[in-house]
Amino acid sequence: AGTMAVGAAVVAPFAVGSAAMGLVGNGGVDSAGSQQLYAYDHPEPDIQAAEQHLLESSPTLTDEKGEYTWRGLWHTSLEEMIEIGGVGTELYFRLLRNLCFCFIYMQCFTLPIVGLSMFGNFAPDTGQELVRTSVGNLGMLYKGGLSASLRY
């Protein structure tokens, strides 16, 4: 069996037996007619190169020595998001932050009405606690009672 040049590397082929002839791959057929699989079909993983690629392609900072450090999750400003993923990434996180503030404000303004509704007894007792927190429970029934048909 000979060798095959792939890019700048020379790769030695593997001879494949007749049991593996049904495999689909990038192998070739030599002059004797036997199928061959090359080393680039099933390369061994290079963990060090993969970790280096992870650091180079992730949102990291580079110091004077050329070493990578991870950005802090809570210490990365919205303006630095432009460097990481562009304007769209910054706008997404800015929108997310503003929506969080909006929902917190809305919750603060609606909590008093929920609390006041809990003290009412106007909604019919259906066994659901969620009914007691709704605006439909505002108000008090007099002690004589009021039929459900007259409440609406």
PDB file of C-alpha atoms in Angstrom:
ATOM      1  CA  ALA A   1       0.000   0.000   0.000  1.00  0.00           C
ATOM      2  CA  GLY A   2       1.261   3.446  -0.858  1.00  0.00           C
ATOM      3  CA  THR A   3       0.701   6.826   0.720  1.00  0.00           C
ATOM      4  CA  MET A   4      -1.451   9.714  -0.333  1.00  0.00           C
ATOM      5  CA  ALA A   5      -0.680  13.428   0.009  1.00  0.00           C
ATOM      6  CA  VAL A   6      -3.530  15.438   1.559  1.00  0.00           C
ATOM      7  CA  GLY A   7      -2.726  19.131   1.665  1.00  0.00           C
ATOM      8  CA  ALA A   8       0.712  19.348   3.276  1.00  0.00           C
ATOM      9  CA  ALA A   9       0.362  16.055   5.173  1.00  0.00           C
ATOM     10  CA  VAL A  10       1.131  12.593   3.896  1.00  0.00           C
ATOM     11  CA  VAL A  11      -1.465  10.067   4.991  1.00  0.00           C
ATOM     12  CA  ALA A  12      -0.970   6.319   5.005  1.00  0.00           C
ATOM     13  CA  PRO A  13      -3.955   4.192   3.924  1.00  0.00           C
ATOM     14  CA  PHE A  14      -5.512   1.328   5.880  1.00  0.00           C
ATOM     15  CA  ALA A  15      -6.409  -1.906   4.124  1.00  0.00           C
ATOM     16  CA  VAL A  16     -10.007  -2.867   4.752  1.00  0.00           C
ATOM     17  CA  GLY A  17     -11.136  -6.484   4.829  1.00  0.00           C
ATOM     18  CA  SER A  18     -14.087  -7.900   2.940  1.00  0.00           C
ATOM     19  CA  ALA A  19     -16.338  -7.615   6.025  1.00  0.00           C
ATOM     20  CA  ALA A  20     -16.074  -3.825   5.912  1.00  0.00           C
ATOM     21  CA  MET A  21     -16.602  -3.472   2.153  1.00  0.00           C
ATOM     22  CA  GLY A  22     -20.119  -2.110   2.697  1.00  0.00           C
ATOM     23  CA  LEU A  23     -18.811   0.951   4.549  1.00  0.00           C
ATOM     24  CA  VAL A  24     -19.298   4.285   2.888  1.00  0.00           C
ATOM     25  CA  GLY A  25     -16.304   6.567   3.210  1.00  0.00           C
ATOM     26  CA  ASN A  26     -13.678   8.559   1.419  1.00  0.00           C
ATOM     27  CA  GLY A  27     -11.545   5.504   0.774  1.00  0.00           C
ATOM     28  CA  GLY A  28     -10.117   4.525  -2.543  1.00  0.00           C
ATOM     29  CA  VAL A  29      -9.581   1.375  -4.564  1.00  0.00           C
ATOM     30  CA  ASP A  30      -5.994   0.351  -5.213  1.00  0.00           C
ATOM     31  CA  SER A  31      -4.687  -1.478  -8.282  1.00  0.00           C
ATOM     32  CA  ALA A  32      -5.495  -4.871  -6.748  1.00  0.00           C
ATOM     33  CA  GLY A  33      -9.163  -3.874  -6.336  1.00  0.00           C
ATOM     34  CA  SER A  34      -9.255  -3.808  -2.521  1.00  0.00           C
ATOM     35  CA  GLN A  35     -10.917  -0.882  -0.774  1.00  0.00           C
ATOM     36  CA  GLN A  36      -8.778   1.400   1.370  1.00  0.00           C
ATOM     37  CA  LEU A  37      -9.733   3.918   4.064  1.00  0.00           C
ATOM     38  CA  TYR A  38      -7.316   6.742   4.706  1.00  0.00           C
ATOM     39  CA  ALA A  39      -6.281   8.167   8.089  1.00  0.00           C
ATOM     40  CA  TYR A  40      -8.175  11.417   7.442  1.00  0.00           C
ATOM     41  CA  ASP A  41     -11.451   9.430   7.391  1.00  0.00           C
ATOM     42  CA  HIS A  42     -11.237   8.746  11.152  1.00  0.00           C
ATOM     43  CA  PRO A  43      -8.659  11.126  12.639  1.00  0.00           C
ATOM     44  CA  GLU A  44      -7.687  11.026  16.277  1.00  0.00           C
ATOM     45  CA  PRO A  45      -9.034  14.080  18.116  1.00  0.00           C
ATOM     46  CA  ASP A  46      -6.466  16.723  19.015  1.00  0.00           C
ATOM     47  CA  ILE A  47      -7.736  17.907  22.415  1.00  0.00           C
ATOM     48  CA  GLN A  48      -5.118  20.640  22.797  1.00  0.00           C
ATOM     49  CA  ALA A  49      -5.963  22.146  19.399  1.00  0.00           C
ATOM     50  CA  ALA A  50      -9.689  21.941  20.196  1.00  0.00           C
ATOM     51  CA  GLU A  51      -9.209  23.760  23.525  1.00  0.00           C
ATOM     52  CA  GLN A  52      -7.107  26.447  21.792  1.00  0.00           C
ATOM     53  CA  HIS A  53      -9.823  26.889  19.144  1.00  0.00           C
ATOM     54  CA  LEU A  54     -12.442  27.192  21.922  1.00  0.00           C
ATOM     55  CA  LEU A  55     -10.468  29.998  23.559  1.00  0.00           C
ATOM     56  CA  GLU A  56      -9.852  31.796  20.260  1.00  0.00           C
ATOM     57  CA  SER A  57     -13.479  31.646  19.110  1.00  0.00           C
ATOM     58  CA  SER A  58     -15.124  32.375  22.491  1.00  0.00           C
ATOM     59  CA  PRO A  59     -15.767  35.756  24.104  1.00  0.00           C
ATOM     60  CA  THR A  60     -12.402  35.999  25.851  1.00  0.00           C
ATOM     61  CA  LEU A  61      -9.917  38.755  26.640  1.00  0.00           C
ATOM     62  CA  THR A  62      -6.248  38.610  25.600  1.00  0.00           C
ATOM     63  CA  ASP A  63      -3.519  39.891  27.919  1.00  0.00           C
ATOM     64  CA  GLU A  64      -0.017  41.162  27.033  1.00  0.00           C
ATOM     65  CA  LYS A  65       1.409  37.627  26.919  1.00  0.00           C
ATOM     66  CA  GLY A  66      -1.191  36.484  24.412  1.00  0.00           C
ATOM     67  CA  GLU A  67      -3.005  34.298  26.965  1.00  0.00           C
ATOM     68  CA  TYR A  68      -6.767  34.134  26.969  1.00  0.00           C
ATOM     69  CA  THR A  69      -9.000  34.800  29.977  1.00  0.00           C
ATOM     70  CA  TRP A  70     -12.758  34.350  30.109  1.00  0.00           C
ATOM     71  CA  ARG A  71     -14.963  37.418  30.305  1.00  0.00           C
ATOM     72  CA  GLY A  72     -16.986  37.765  33.482  1.00  0.00           C
ATOM     73  CA  LEU A  73     -20.662  36.954  33.096  1.00  0.00           C
ATOM     74  CA  TRP A  74     -21.803  39.848  35.294  1.00  0.00           C
ATOM     75  CA  HIS A  75     -18.889  42.180  34.488  1.00  0.00           C
ATOM     76  CA  THR A  76     -19.310  42.451  30.709  1.00  0.00           C
ATOM     77  CA  SER A  77     -20.975  45.743  29.835  1.00  0.00           C
ATOM     78  CA  LEU A  78     -23.545  46.137  27.083  1.00  0.00           C
ATOM     79  CA  GLU A  79     -21.087  48.264  25.109  1.00  0.00           C
ATOM     80  CA  GLU A  80     -18.594  45.362  25.122  1.00  0.00           C
ATOM     81  CA  MET A  81     -21.260  43.140  23.570  1.00  0.00           C
ATOM     82  CA  ILE A  82     -20.589  44.894  20.252  1.00  0.00           C
ATOM     83  CA  GLU A  83     -17.042  43.462  20.290  1.00  0.00           C
ATOM     84  CA  ILE A  84     -18.328  39.960  21.012  1.00  0.00           C
ATOM     85  CA  GLY A  85     -21.259  39.511  18.689  1.00  0.00           C
ATOM     86  CA  GLY A  86     -21.990  42.782  16.946  1.00  0.00           C
ATOM     87  CA  VAL A  87     -24.730  45.357  17.298  1.00  0.00           C
ATOM     88  CA  GLY A  88     -27.522  42.773  17.151  1.00  0.00           C
ATOM     89  CA  THR A  89     -26.231  40.957  20.234  1.00  0.00           C
ATOM     90  CA  GLU A  90     -26.007  44.209  22.167  1.00  0.00           C
ATOM     91  CA  LEU A  91     -29.521  45.227  21.111  1.00  0.00           C
ATOM     92  CA  TYR A  92     -30.900  41.822  22.123  1.00  0.00           C
ATOM     93  CA  PHE A  93     -29.472  42.010  25.635  1.00  0.00           C
ATOM     94  CA  ARG A  94     -30.497  45.668  25.971  1.00  0.00           C
ATOM     95  CA  LEU A  95     -34.076  44.691  25.044  1.00  0.00           C
ATOM     96  CA  LEU A  96     -33.976  41.783  27.486  1.00  0.00           C
ATOM     97  CA  ARG A  97     -32.793  44.069  30.300  1.00  0.00           C
ATOM     98  CA  ASN A  98     -35.452  46.693  29.529  1.00  0.00           C
ATOM     99  CA  LEU A  99     -38.227  44.077  29.417  1.00  0.00           C
ATOM    100  CA  CYS A 100     -37.125  42.795  32.831  1.00  0.00           C
ATOM    101  CA  PHE A 101     -37.364  46.305  34.257  1.00  0.00           C
ATOM    102  CA  CYS A 102     -40.766  46.771  32.630  1.00  0.00           C
ATOM    103  CA  PHE A 103     -42.186  43.563  34.126  1.00  0.00           C
ATOM    104  CA  ILE A 104     -40.772  44.399  37.564  1.00  0.00           C
ATOM    105  CA  TYR A 105     -42.469  47.821  37.455  1.00  0.00           C
ATOM    106  CA  MET A 106     -45.741  46.284  36.297  1.00  0.00           C
ATOM    107  CA  GLN A 107     -45.601  43.768  39.141  1.00  0.00           C
ATOM    108  CA  CYS A 108     -45.007  46.523  41.688  1.00  0.00           C
ATOM    109  CA  PHE A 109     -48.028  48.473  40.417  1.00  0.00           C
ATOM    110  CA  THR A 110     -50.379  45.470  40.318  1.00  0.00           C
ATOM    111  CA  LEU A 111     -49.470  43.932  43.699  1.00  0.00           C
ATOM    112  CA  PRO A 112     -51.747  46.321  45.696  1.00  0.00           C
ATOM    113  CA  ILE A 113     -54.823  45.353  43.660  1.00  0.00           C
ATOM    114  CA  VAL A 114     -54.051  41.657  44.165  1.00  0.00           C
ATOM    115  CA  GLY A 115     -53.699  42.231  47.915  1.00  0.00           C
ATOM    116  CA  LEU A 116     -56.953  44.171  48.127  1.00  0.00           C
ATOM    117  CA  SER A 117     -58.773  41.525  46.103  1.00  0.00           C
ATOM    118  CA  MET A 118     -57.731  38.843  48.605  1.00  0.00           C
ATOM    119  CA  PHE A 119     -59.837  40.564  51.290  1.00  0.00           C
ATOM    120  CA  GLY A 120     -62.999  40.595  49.204  1.00  0.00           C
ATOM    121  CA  ASN A 121     -65.734  37.962  49.148  1.00  0.00           C
ATOM    122  CA  PHE A 122     -67.654  38.961  46.044  1.00  0.00           C
ATOM    123  CA  ALA A 123     -66.460  36.196  43.702  1.00  0.00           C
ATOM    124  CA  PRO A 124     -68.350  32.916  44.006  1.00  0.00           C
ATOM    125  CA  ASP A 125     -66.501  30.144  45.820  1.00  0.00           C
ATOM    126  CA  THR A 126     -65.427  27.718  43.108  1.00  0.00           C
ATOM    127  CA  GLY A 127     -62.602  26.135  45.071  1.00  0.00           C
ATOM    128  CA  GLN A 128     -59.921  27.958  43.100  1.00  0.00           C
ATOM    129  CA  GLU A 129     -57.632  30.306  44.988  1.00  0.00           C
ATOM    130  CA  LEU A 130     -56.742  32.228  41.832  1.00  0.00           C
ATOM    131  CA  VAL A 131     -60.291  33.656  41.701  1.00  0.00           C
ATOM    132  CA  ARG A 132     -59.716  35.373  45.049  1.00  0.00           C
ATOM    133  CA  THR A 133     -56.792  37.381  43.598  1.00  0.00           C
ATOM    134  CA  SER A 134     -58.707  38.747  40.594  1.00  0.00           C
ATOM    135  CA  VAL A 135     -60.424  42.115  40.294  1.00  0.00           C
ATOM    136  CA  GLY A 136     -63.753  40.256  40.229  1.00  0.00           C
ATOM    137  CA  ASN A 137     -63.380  39.594  43.963  1.00  0.00           C
ATOM    138  CA  LEU A 138     -63.267  43.296  44.909  1.00  0.00           C
ATOM    139  CA  GLY A 139     -66.114  44.198  47.208  1.00  0.00           C
ATOM    140  CA  MET A 140     -67.986  42.705  50.120  1.00  0.00           C
ATOM    141  CA  LEU A 141     -71.312  40.929  50.181  1.00  0.00           C
ATOM    142  CA  TYR A 142     -73.686  41.802  52.941  1.00  0.00           C
ATOM    143  CA  LYS A 143     -74.404  39.089  55.476  1.00  0.00           C
ATOM    144  CA  GLY A 144     -77.722  38.102  53.976  1.00  0.00           C
ATOM    145  CA  GLY A 145     -75.963  36.887  50.857  1.00  0.00           C
ATOM    146  CA  LEU A 146     -76.540  37.539  47.217  1.00  0.00           C
ATOM    147  CA  SER A 147     -77.360  34.899  44.679  1.00  0.00           C
ATOM    148  CA  ALA A 148     -74.821  34.255  41.952  1.00  0.00           C
ATOM    149  CA  SER A 149     -77.283  35.355  39.249  1.00  0.00           C
ATOM    150  CA  LEU A 150     -77.579  38.825  40.812  1.00  0.00           C
ATOM    151  CA  ARG A 151     -73.833  39.353  41.102  1.00  0.00           C
ATOM    152  CA  TYR A 152     -73.248  39.909  37.378  1.00  0.00           C
TER     153      TYR A 152
END
